[in-house]
CSV table of N, CA and C in Angstrom, one decimal:
chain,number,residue,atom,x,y,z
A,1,UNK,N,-4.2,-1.7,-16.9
A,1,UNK,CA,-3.5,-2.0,-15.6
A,1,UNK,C,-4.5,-2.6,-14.6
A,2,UNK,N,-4.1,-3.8,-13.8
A,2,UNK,CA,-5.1,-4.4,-12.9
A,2,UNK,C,-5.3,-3.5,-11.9
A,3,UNK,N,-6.1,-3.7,-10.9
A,3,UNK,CA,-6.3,-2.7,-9.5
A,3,UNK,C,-5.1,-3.2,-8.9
A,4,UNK,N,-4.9,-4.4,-8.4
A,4,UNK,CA,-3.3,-4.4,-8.0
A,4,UNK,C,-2.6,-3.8,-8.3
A,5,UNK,N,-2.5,-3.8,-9.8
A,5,UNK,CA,-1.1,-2.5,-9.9
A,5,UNK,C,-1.0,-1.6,-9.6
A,6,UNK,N,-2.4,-0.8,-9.7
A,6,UNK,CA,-3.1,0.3,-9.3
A,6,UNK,C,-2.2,0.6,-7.5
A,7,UNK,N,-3.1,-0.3,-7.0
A,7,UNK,CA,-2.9,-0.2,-5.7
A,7,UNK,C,-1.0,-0.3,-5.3
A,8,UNK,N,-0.6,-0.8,-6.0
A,8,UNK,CA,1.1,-1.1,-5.7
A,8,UNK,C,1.4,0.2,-6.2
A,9,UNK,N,0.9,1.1,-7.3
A,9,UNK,CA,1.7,2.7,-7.8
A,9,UNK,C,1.7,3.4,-6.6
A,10,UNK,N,0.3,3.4,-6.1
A,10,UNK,CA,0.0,4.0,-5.1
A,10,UNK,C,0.7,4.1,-4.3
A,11,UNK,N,0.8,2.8,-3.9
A,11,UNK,CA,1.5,2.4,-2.3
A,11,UNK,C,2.7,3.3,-2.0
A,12,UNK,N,3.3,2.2,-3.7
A,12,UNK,CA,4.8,2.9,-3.9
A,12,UNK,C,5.4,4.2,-3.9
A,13,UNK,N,4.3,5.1,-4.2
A,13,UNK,CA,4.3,6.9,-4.0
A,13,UNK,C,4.6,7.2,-3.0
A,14,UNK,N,3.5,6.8,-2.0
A,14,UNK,CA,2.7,7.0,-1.1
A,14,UNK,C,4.2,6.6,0.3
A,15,UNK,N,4.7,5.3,0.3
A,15,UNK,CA,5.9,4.7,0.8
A,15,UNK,C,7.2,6.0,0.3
A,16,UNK,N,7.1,6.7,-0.7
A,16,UNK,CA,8.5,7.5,-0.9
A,16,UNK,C,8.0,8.8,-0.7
A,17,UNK,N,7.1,9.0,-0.9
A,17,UNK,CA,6.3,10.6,-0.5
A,17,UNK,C,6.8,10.5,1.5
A,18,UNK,N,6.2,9.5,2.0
A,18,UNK,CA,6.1,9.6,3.7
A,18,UNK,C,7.7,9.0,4.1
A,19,UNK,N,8.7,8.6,3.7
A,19,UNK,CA,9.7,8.0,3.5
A,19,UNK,C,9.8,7.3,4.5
A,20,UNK,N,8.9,6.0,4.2
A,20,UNK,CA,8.8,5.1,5.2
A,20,UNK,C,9.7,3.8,4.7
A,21,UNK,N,10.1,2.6,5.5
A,21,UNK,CA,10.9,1.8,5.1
A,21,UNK,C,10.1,0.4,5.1
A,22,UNK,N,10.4,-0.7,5.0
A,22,UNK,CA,9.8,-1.9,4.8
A,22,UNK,C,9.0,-1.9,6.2
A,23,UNK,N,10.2,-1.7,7.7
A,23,UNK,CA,10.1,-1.8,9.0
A,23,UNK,C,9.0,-1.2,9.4
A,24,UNK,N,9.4,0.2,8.7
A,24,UNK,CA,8.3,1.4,8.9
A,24,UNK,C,6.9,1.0,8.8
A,25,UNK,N,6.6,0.6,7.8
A,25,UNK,CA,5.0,-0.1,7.7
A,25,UNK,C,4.9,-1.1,8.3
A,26,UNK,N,5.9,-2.4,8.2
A,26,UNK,CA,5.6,-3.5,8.9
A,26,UNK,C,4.8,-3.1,10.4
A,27,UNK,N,5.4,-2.3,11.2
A,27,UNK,CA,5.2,-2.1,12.6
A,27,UNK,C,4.2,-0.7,12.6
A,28,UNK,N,4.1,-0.5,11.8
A,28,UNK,CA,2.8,0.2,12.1
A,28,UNK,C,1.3,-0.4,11.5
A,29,UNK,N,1.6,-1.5,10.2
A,29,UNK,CA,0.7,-1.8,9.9
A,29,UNK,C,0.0,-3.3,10.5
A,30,UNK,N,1.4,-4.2,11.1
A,30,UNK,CA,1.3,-5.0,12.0
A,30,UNK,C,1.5,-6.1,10.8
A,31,UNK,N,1.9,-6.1,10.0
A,31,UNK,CA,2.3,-7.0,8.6
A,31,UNK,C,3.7,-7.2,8.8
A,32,UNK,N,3.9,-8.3,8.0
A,32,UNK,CA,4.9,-9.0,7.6
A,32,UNK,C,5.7,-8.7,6.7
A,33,UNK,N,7.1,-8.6,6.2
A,33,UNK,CA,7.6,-7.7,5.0
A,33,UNK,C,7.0,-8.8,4.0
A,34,UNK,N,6.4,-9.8,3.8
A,34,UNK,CA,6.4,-10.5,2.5
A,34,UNK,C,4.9,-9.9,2.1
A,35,UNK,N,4.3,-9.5,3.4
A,35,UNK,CA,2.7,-9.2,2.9
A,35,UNK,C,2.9,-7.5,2.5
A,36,UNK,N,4.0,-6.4,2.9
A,36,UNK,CA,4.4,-5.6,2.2
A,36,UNK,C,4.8,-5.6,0.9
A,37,UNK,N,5.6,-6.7,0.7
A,37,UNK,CA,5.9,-6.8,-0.8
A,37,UNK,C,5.3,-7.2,-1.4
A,38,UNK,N,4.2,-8.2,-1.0
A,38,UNK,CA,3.0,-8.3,-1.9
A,38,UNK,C,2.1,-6.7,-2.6
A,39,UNK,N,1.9,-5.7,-1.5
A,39,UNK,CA,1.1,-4.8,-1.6
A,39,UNK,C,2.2,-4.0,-2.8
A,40,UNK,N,3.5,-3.7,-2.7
A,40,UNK,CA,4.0,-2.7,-3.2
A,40,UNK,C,4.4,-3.0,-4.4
A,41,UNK,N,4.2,-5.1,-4.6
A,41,UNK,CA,4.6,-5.3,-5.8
A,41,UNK,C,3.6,-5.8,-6.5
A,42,UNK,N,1.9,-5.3,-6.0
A,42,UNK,CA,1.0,-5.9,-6.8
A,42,UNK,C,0.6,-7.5,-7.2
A,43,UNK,N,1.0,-8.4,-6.0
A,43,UNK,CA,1.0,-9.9,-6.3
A,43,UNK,C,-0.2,-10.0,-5.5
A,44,UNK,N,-0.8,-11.2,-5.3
A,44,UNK,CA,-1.8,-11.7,-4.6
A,44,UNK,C,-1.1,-12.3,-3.4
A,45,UNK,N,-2.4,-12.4,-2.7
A,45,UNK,CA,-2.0,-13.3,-1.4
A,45,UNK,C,-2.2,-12.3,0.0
A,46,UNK,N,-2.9,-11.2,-0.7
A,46,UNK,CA,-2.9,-9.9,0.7
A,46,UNK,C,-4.7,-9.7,0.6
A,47,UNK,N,-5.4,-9.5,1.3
A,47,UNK,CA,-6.7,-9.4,1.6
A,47,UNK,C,-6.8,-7.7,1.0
A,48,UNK,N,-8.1,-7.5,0.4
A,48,UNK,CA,-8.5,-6.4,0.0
A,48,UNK,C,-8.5,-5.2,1.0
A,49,UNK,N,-8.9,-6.1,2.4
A,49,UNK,CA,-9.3,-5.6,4.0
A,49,UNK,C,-8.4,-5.7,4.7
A,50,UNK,N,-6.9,-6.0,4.6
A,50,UNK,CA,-5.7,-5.4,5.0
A,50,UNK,C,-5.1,-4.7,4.3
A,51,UNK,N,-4.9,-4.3,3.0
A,51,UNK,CA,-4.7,-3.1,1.9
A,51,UNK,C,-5.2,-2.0,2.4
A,52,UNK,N,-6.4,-2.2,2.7
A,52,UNK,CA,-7.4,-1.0,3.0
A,52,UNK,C,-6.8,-0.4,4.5
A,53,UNK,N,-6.6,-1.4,5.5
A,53,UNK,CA,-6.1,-1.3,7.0
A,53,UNK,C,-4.6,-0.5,6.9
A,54,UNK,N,-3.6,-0.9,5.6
A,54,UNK,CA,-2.3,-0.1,5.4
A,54,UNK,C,-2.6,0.8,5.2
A,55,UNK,N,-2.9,1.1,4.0
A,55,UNK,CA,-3.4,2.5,3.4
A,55,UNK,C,-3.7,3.7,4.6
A,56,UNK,N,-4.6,3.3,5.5
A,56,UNK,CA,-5.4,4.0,6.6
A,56,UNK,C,-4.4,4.0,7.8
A,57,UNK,N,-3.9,3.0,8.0
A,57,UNK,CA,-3.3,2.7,9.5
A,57,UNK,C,-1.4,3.4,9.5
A,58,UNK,N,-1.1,3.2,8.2
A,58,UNK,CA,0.3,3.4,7.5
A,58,UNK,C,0.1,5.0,7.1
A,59,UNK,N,-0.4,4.6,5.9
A,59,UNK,CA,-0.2,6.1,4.7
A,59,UNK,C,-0.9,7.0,5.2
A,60,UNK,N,-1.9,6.9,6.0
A,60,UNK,CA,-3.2,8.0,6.2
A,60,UNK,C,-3.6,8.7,5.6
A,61,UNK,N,-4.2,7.8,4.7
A,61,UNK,CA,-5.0,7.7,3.4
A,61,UNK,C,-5.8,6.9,3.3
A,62,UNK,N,-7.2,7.2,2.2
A,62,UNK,CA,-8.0,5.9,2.3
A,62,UNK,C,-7.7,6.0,0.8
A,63,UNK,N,-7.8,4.3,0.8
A,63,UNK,CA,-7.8,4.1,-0.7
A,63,UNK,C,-8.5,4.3,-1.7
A,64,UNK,N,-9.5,4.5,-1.6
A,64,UNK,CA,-10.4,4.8,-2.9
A,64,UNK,C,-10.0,6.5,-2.8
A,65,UNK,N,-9.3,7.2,-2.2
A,65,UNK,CA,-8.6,8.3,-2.6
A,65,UNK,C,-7.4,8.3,-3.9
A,66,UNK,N,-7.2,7.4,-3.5
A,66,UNK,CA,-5.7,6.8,-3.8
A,66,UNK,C,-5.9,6.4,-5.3
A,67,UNK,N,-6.5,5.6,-5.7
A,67,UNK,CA,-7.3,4.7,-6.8
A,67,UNK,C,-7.5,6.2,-7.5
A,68,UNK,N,-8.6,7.2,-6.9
A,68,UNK,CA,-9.0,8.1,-8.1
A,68,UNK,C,-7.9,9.3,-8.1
A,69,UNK,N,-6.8,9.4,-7.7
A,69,UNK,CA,-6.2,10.7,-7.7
A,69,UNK,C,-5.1,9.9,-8.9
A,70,UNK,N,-4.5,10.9,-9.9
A,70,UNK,CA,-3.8,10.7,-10.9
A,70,UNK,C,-2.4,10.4,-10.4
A,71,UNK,N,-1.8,9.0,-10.5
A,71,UNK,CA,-0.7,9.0,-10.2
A,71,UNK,C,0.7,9.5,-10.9
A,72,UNK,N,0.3,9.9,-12.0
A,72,UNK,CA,1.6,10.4,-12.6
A,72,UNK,C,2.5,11.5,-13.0
């Protein structure tokens, strides 16, 4: 599995664990829903260093948390 994916399991936990909505991150993370759906669906086109800024700014979580905790 690529780190994208990785990072989109995550997200997508992380998004139904805090039951946030598309809106819900958009306006806290100051993103766009397409740069959301990039993150949650593992596509390119989103900076390493706004992933990192969601994760932190949204989920309050840092990623490399996220990456080594077992998602399943």
């Amino acid at each position: 599995m690529s780190i994208r994916q990785n990072i989109a399991e995550a997200a997508q936990k992380l998004k139904q664990e805090k039951g946030l909505s598309y809106e819900d991150i958009c306006g806290n993370g100051g993103i766009t829903r397409k740069q959301v759906s990039a993150i949650l669906h593992g596509k390119k086109g989103v900076s390493l260093e706004l992933i990192e800024r969601v994760f932190k700014d949204v989920f309050e979580e840092e990623l490399i948390v996220c990456l080594l905790t077992d998602l399943g």
